[in-house]
Short mmCIF file of C-alpha atoms and ligand atoms in Angstrom, two decimals:
data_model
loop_
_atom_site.label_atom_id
_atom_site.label_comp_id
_atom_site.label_asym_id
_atom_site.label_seq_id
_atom_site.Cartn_x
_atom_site.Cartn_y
_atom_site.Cartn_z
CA UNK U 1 -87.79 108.11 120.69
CA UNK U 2 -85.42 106.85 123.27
CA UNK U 3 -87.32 103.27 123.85
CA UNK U 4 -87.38 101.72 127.36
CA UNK U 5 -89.60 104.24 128.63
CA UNK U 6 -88.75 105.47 132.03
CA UNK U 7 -86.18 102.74 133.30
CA UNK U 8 -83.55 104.42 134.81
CA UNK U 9 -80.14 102.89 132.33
CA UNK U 10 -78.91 100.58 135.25
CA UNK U 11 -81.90 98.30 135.55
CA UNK U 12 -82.22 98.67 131.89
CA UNK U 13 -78.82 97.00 131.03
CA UNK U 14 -79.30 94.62 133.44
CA UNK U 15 -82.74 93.69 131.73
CA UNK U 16 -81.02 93.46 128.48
CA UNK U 17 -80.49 89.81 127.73
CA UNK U 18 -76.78 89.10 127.16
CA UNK U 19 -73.97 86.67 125.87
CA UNK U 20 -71.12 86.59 127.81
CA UNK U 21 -68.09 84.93 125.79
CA UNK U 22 -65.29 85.65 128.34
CA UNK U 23 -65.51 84.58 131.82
CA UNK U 24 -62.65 82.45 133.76
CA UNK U 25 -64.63 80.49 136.29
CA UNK U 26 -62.02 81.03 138.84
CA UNK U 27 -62.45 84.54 138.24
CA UNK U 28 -65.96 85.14 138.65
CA UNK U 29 -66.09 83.73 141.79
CA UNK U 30 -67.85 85.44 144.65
CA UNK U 31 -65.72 87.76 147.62
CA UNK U 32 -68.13 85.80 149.93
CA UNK U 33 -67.26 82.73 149.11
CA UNK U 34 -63.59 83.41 148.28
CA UNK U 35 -63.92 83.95 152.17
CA UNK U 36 -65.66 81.28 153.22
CA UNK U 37 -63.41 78.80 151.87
CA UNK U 38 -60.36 81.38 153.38
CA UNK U 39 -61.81 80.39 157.07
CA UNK U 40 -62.07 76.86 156.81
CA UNK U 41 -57.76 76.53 154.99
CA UNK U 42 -57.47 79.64 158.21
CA UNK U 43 -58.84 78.11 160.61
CA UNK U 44 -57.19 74.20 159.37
CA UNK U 45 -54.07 76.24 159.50
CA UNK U 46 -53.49 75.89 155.52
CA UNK U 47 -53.40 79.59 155.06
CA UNK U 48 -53.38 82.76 157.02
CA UNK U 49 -56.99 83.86 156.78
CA UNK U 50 -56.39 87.61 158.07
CA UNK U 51 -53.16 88.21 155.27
CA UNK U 52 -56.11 86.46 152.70
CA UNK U 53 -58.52 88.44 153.79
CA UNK U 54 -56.58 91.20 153.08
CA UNK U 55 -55.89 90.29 149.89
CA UNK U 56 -59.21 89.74 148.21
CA UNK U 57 -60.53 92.41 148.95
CA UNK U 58 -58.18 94.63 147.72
CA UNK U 59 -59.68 97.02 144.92
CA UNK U 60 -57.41 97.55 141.86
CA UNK U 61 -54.73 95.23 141.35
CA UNK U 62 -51.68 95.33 138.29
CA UNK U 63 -51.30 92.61 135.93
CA UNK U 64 -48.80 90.28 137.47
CA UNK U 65 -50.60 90.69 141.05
CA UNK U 66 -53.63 89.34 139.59
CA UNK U 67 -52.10 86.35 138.79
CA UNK U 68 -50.72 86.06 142.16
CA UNK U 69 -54.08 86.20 143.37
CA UNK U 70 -55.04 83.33 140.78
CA UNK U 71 -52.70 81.13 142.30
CA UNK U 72 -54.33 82.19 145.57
CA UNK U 73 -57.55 81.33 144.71
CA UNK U 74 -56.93 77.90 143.32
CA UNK U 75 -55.70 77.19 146.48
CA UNK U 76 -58.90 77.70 147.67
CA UNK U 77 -61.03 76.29 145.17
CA UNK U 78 -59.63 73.26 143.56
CA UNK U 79 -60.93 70.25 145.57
CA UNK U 80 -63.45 68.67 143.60
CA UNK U 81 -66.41 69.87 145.51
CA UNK U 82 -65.44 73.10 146.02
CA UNK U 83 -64.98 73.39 141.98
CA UNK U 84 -68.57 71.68 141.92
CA UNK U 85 -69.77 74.62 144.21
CA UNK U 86 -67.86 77.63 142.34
CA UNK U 87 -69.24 76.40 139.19
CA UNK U 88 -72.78 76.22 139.82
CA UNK U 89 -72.75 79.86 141.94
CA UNK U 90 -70.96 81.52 138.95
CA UNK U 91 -74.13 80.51 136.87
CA UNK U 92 -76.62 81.35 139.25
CA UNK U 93 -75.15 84.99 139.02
CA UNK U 94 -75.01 85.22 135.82
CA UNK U 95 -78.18 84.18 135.17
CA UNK U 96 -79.09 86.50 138.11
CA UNK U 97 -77.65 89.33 135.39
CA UNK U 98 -79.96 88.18 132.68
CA UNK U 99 -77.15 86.59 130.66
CA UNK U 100 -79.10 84.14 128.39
CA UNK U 101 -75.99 82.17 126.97
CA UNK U 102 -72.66 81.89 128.80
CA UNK U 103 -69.63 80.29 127.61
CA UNK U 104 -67.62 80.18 130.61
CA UNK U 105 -64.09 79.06 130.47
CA UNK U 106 -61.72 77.26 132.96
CA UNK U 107 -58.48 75.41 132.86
CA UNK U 108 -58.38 71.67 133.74
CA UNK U 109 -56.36 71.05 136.41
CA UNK U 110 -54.30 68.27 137.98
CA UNK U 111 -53.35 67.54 141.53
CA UNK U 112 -52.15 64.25 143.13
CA UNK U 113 -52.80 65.40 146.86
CA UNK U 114 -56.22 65.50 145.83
CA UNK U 115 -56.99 62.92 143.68
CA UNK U 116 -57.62 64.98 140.96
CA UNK U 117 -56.89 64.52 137.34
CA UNK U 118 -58.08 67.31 134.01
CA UNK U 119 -60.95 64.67 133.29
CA UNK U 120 -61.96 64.39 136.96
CA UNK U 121 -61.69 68.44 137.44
CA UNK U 122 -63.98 68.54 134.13
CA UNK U 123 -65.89 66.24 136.24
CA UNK U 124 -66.62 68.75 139.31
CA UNK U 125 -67.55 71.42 136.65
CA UNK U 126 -70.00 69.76 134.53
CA UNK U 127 -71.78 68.85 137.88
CA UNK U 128 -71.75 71.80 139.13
CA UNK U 129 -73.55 72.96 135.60
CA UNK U 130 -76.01 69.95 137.02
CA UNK U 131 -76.65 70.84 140.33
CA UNK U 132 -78.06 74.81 139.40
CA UNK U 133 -81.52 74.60 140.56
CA UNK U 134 -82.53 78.59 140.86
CA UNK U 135 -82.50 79.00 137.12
CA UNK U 136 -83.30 76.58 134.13
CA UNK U 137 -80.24 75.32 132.28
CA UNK U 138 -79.71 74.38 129.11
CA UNK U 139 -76.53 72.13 128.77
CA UNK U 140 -76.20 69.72 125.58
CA UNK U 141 -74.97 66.48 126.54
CA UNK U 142 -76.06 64.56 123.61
CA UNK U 143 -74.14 60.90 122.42
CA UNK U 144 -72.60 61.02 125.81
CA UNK U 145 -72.47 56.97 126.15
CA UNK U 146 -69.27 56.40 125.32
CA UNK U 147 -67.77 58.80 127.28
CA UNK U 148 -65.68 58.36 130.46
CA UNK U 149 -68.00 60.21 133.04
CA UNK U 150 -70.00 57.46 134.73
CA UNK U 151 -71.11 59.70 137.60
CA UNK U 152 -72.31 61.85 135.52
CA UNK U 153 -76.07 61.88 134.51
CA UNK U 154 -75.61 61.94 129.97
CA UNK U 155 -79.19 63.56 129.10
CA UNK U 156 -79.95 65.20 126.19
CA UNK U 157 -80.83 68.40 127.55
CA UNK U 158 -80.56 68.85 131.73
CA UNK U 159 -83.48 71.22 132.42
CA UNK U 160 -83.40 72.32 136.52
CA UNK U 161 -86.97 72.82 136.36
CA UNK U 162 -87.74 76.20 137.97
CA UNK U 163 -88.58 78.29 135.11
CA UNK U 164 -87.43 81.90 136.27
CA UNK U 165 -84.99 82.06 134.08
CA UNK U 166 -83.27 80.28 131.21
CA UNK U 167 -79.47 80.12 130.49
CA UNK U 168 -77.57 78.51 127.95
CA UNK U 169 -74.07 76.90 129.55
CA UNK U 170 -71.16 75.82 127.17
CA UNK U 171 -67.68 75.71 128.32
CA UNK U 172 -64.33 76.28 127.25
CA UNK U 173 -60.87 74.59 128.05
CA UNK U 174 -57.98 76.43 128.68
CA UNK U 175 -54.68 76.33 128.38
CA UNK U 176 -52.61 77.96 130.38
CA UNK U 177 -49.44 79.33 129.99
CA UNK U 178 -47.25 77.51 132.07
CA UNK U 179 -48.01 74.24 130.42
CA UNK U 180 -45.68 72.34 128.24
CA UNK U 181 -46.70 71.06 124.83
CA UNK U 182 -47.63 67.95 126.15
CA UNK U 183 -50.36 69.16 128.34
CA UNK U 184 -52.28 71.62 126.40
CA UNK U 185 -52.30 68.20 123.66
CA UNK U 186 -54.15 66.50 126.95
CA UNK U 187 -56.32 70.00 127.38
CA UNK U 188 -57.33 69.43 123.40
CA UNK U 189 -57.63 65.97 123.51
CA UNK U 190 -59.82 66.45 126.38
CA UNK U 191 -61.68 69.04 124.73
CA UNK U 192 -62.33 66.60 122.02
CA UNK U 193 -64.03 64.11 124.52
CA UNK U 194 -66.36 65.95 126.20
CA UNK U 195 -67.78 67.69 123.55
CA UNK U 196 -70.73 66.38 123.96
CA UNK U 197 -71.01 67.65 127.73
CA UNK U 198 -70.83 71.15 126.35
CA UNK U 199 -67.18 71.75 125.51
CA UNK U 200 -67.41 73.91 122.34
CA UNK U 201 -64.02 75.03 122.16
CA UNK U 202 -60.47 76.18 123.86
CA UNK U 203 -58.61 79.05 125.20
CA UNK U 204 -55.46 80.21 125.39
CA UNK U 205 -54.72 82.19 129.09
CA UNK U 206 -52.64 82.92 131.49
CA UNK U 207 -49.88 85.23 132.70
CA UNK U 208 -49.19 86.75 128.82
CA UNK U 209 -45.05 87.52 129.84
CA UNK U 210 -44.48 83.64 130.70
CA UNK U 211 -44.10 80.92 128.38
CA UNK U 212 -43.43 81.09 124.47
CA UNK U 213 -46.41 81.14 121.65
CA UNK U 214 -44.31 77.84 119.96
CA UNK U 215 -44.79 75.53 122.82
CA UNK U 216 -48.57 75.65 122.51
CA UNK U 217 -48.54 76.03 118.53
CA UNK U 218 -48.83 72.28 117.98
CA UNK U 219 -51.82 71.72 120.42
CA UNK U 220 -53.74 74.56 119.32
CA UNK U 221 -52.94 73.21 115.91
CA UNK U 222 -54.54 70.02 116.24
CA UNK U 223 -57.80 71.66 118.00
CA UNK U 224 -58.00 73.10 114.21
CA UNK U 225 -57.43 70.32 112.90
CA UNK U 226 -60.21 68.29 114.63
CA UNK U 227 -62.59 71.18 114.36
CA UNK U 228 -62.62 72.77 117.86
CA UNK U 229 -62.72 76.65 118.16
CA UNK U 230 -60.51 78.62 119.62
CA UNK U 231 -59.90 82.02 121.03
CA UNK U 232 -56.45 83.50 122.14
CA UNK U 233 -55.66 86.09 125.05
CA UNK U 234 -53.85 88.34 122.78
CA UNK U 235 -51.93 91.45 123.10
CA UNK U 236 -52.38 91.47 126.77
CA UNK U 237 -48.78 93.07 126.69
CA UNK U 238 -46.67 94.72 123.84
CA UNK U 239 -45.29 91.67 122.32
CA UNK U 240 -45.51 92.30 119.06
CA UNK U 241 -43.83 88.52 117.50
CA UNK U 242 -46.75 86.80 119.68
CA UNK U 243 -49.40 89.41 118.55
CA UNK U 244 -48.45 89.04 114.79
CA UNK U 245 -48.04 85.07 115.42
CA UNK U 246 -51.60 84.68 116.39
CA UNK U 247 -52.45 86.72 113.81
CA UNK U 248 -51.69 84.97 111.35
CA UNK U 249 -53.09 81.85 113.29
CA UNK U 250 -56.34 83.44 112.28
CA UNK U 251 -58.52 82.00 115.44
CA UNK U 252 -62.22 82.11 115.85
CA UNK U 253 -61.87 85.03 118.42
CA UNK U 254 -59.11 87.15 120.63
CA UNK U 255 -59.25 88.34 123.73
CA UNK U 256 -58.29 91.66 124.97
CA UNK U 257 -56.11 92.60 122.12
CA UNK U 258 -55.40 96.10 124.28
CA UNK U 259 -51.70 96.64 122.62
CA UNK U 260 -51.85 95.85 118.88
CA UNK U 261 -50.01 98.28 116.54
CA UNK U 262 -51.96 100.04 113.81
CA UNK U 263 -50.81 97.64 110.94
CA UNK U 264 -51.67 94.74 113.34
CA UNK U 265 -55.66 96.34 113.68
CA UNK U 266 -55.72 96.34 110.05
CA UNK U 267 -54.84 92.76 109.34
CA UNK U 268 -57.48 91.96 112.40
CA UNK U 269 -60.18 93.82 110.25
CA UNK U 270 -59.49 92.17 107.13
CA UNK U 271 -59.99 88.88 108.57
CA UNK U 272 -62.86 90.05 110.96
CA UNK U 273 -61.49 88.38 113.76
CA UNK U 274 -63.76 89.32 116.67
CA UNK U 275 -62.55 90.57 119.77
CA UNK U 276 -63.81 90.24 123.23
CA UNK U 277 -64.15 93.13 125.29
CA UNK U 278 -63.24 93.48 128.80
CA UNK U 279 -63.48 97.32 129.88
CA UNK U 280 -63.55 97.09 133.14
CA UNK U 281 -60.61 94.28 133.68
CA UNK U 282 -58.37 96.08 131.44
CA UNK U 283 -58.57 99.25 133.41
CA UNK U 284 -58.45 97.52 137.02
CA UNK U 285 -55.85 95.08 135.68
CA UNK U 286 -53.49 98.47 135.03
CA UNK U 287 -53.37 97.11 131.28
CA UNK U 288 -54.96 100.63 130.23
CA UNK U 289 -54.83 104.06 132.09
CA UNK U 290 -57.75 105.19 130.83
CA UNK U 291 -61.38 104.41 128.88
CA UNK U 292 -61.72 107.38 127.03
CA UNK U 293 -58.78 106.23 124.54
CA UNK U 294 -59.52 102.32 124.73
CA UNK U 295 -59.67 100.52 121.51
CA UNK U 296 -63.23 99.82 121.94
CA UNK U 297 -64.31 103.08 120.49
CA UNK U 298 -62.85 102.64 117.09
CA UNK U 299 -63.49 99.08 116.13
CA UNK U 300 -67.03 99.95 117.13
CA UNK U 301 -67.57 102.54 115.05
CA UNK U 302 -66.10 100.54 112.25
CA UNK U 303 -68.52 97.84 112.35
CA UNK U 304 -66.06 95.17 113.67
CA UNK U 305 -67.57 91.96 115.45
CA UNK U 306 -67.11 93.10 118.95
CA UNK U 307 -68.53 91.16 122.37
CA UNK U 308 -68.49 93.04 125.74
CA UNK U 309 -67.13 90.74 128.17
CA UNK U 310 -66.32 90.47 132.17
CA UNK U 311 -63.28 88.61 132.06
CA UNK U 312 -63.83 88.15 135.79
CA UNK U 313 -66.30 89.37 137.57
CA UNK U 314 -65.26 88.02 140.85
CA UNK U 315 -61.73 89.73 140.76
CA UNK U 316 -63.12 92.72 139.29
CA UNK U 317 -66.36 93.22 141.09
CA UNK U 318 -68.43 93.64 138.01
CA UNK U 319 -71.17 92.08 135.85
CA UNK U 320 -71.72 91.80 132.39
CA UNK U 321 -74.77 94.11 133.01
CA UNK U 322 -72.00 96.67 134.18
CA UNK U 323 -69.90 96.55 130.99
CA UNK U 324 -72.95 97.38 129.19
CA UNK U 325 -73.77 100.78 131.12
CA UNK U 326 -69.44 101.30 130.86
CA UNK U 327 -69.73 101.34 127.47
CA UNK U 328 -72.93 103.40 127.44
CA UNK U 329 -71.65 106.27 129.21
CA UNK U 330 -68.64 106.35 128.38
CA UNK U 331 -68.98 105.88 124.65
CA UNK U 332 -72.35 107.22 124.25
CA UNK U 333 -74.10 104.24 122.79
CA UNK U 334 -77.94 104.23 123.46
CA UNK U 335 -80.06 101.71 124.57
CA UNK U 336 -80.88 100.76 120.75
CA UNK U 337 -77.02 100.61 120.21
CA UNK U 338 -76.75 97.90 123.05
CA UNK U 339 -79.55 95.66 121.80
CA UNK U 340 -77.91 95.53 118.86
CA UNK U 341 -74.03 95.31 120.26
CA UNK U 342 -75.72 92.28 122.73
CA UNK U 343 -77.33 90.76 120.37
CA UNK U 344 -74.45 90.81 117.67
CA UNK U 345 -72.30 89.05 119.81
CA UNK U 346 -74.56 85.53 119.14
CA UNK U 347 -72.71 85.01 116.03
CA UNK U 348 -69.47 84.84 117.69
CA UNK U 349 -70.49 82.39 119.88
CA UNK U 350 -69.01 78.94 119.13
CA UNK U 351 -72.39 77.38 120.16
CA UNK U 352 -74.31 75.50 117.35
CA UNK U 353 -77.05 76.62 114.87
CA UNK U 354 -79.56 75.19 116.92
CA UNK U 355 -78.59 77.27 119.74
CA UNK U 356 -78.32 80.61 118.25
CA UNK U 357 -81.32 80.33 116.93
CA UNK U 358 -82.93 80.05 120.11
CA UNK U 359 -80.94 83.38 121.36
CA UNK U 360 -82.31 85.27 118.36
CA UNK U 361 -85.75 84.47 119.42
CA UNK U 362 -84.86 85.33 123.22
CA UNK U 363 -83.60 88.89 121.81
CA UNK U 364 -86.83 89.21 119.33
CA UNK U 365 -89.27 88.25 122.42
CA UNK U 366 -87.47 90.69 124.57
CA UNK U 367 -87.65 93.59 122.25
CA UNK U 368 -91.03 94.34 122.79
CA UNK U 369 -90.01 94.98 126.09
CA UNK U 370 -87.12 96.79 126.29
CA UNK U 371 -88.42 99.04 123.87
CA UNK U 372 -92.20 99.92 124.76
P1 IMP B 1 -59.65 79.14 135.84
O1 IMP B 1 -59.15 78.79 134.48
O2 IMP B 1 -61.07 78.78 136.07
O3 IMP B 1 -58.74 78.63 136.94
O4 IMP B 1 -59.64 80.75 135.92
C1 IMP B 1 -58.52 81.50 136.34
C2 IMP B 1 -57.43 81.45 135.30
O5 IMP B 1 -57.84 82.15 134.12
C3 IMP B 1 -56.16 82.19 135.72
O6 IMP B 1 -55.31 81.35 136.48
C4 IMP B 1 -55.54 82.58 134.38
O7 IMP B 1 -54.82 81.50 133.85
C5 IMP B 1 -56.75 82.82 133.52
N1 IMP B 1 -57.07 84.26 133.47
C6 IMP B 1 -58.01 84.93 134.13
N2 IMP B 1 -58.00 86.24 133.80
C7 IMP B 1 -57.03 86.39 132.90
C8 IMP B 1 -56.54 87.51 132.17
O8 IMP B 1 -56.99 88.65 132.31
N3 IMP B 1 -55.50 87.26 131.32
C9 IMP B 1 -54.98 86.02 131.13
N4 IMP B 1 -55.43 84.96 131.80
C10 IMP B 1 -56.44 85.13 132.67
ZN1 ZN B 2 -59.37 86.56 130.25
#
């Protein structure tokens, strides 16, 4: 039998607990406040709120004009308290979605005008992870003594204590790819010191036709070295010396991975690399013309460690509870193919043991639910 009884598919998926793996924070934030913040740079004369306007709300949007949009949107959001604010409202609505362990990634940024450095950026975030008080969060911060965030509070485990719901935060750094060598070594370094405050790993992002796989090589090659996950935007675009590059880099996980050649899907499965899945950004985004022959399909059928991701929720006006109903109607997965897809993708989380156990039991307490 079909389980979930009568629960029409929609409310279903969005019951379904879920672990989102890929999610830019800048990315996911909301139209509303994307427009908020648009009137006060309008009306201080910053920006032109009414060409803005336009702008962000625009539905479908190519590749390269998504990144223009990025570089609209960190004008708008990267003042420390605005990144504070961003941060803990992209939480809230992902908890709102029933997402029970989010790994939500963002790239450090610096900029003298206002007074902000990676650490300090880091900074904004991590108190923003703080100052969620609609849902219970669970945010390691363990050993933090030594660690250069004085105005930040190091707990063991910050619990906002209205019990609704629970999510589990950890963050990723990324690099993006307009930096030089030098500063994706500050992004890892970085990395390295605040994990403890929930950094479990990197990312590499960013417009995938500018800058060259070699200039982030050694970076990314000391975050293996010291231990620190990563995952790599790959095959974004047909560039088949990057795709084979990271490859062979073997990371924890890839992203996207929407133009790899045949032979290039074979070494992937043979080294069970899993790949994050982000249906609905790949089709707004222009990368694909169509679901019915995206890549999803087979690497499902053949067992490969797959995650279904929202990339960006904001920019693409979906949820992670969305991208679960995609894929169920459009690749015919029921809702017993979905409990198991979600709950597979805890294992290619870079959280610890501790945590995933925890997320098992979430997904075994929920069963009895979703499947009366
Ligand atoms: P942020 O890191 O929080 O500022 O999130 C926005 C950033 O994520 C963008 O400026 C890009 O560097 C990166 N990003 C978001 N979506 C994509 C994507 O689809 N491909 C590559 N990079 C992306
Ligand atoms: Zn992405």
């Amino acid at each position: 039998m079909d389980a979930g009884g009568d629960m029409e598919l929609p409310e279903w998926c969005k019951l379904l607990p879920k672990i989102e793996l890929h999610a830019h924070l800048n990315g996911s934030v909301r139209d509303s406040t994307l427009l908020e913040l648009a009137k006060v740079l309008g009306d201080e004369g910053v920006i032109n709120f009414e060409d803005v306007v336009h702008v962000i709300m625009k539905n479908g949007r190519s590749l390269p004009e998504c990144f223009k949009l990025f570089d609209l949107f960190h004008i708008l959001t990267t003042d420390h308290q605005t990144v504070t604010r961003i941060t803990k409202e992209v939480i809230e609505d992902f908890a709102a979605e029933n997402v029970v362990y989010l790994e939500l990634r963002t790239t450090p940024k610096q900029n003298e005008s206002k007074g902000m450095t990676k650490l300090s950026y880091m900074k904004a975030v991590i108190n923003g992870i703080q100052a969620v008080d609609t849902v219970d969060v669970a945010f390691v911060t363990s050993g933090a003594n030594n660690l250069p965030l004085s105005e930040t509070t190091p707990v063991n485990c910050i619990s906002n204590c209205n019990k609704r719901k629970k999510i589990y935060v950890r963050l990723l750094l990324s690099i993006d790819r307009r930096e030089t060598t030098a500063s994706a070594m500050e992004t890892v370094k970085l990395a390295r010191e605040l994990k403890d405050f929930g950094v479990v790993g990197l990312d590499l992002s960013g417009n995938p036709i500018v800058g060259e796989w070699e200039t982030f090589l050694p970076a990314l090659k000391h975050a293996k070295e010291i231990g620190l996950p990563i995952t790599l935007h790959c095959g974004e675009v047909p560039n088949h010396k990057e795709i084979k590059a990271m490859i062979d880099f073997c990371p924890q996980r890839i992203g996207h991975a929407c133009f790899l050649k045949e032979e290039e899907w074979t070494r992937v499965k043979v080294l069970r690399i899993p790949v994050e899945i982000c249906l609905t950004s790949n089709i707004q985004s222009e990368r694909l013309s169509s679901l019915s022959n995206h890549h999803f399909a087979d690497i499902y059928k053949v067992n490969h460690p797959v995650a279904l991701c929202t990339d960006d929720s904001g920019l693409f006006s979906t949820s992670l509870s969305n991208e679960y109903h995609l894929a169920a109607s459009t690749f015919g997965l029921n809702k017993r193919d979905m409990f198991i897809l979600a709950r597979s993708a805890i294992q290619f989380s870079f959280a610890d043991l501790e945590v995933k156990e925890e997320l098992s039991k979430i997904f075994c307490e929920a069963e009895g639910t979703l499947f009366m």
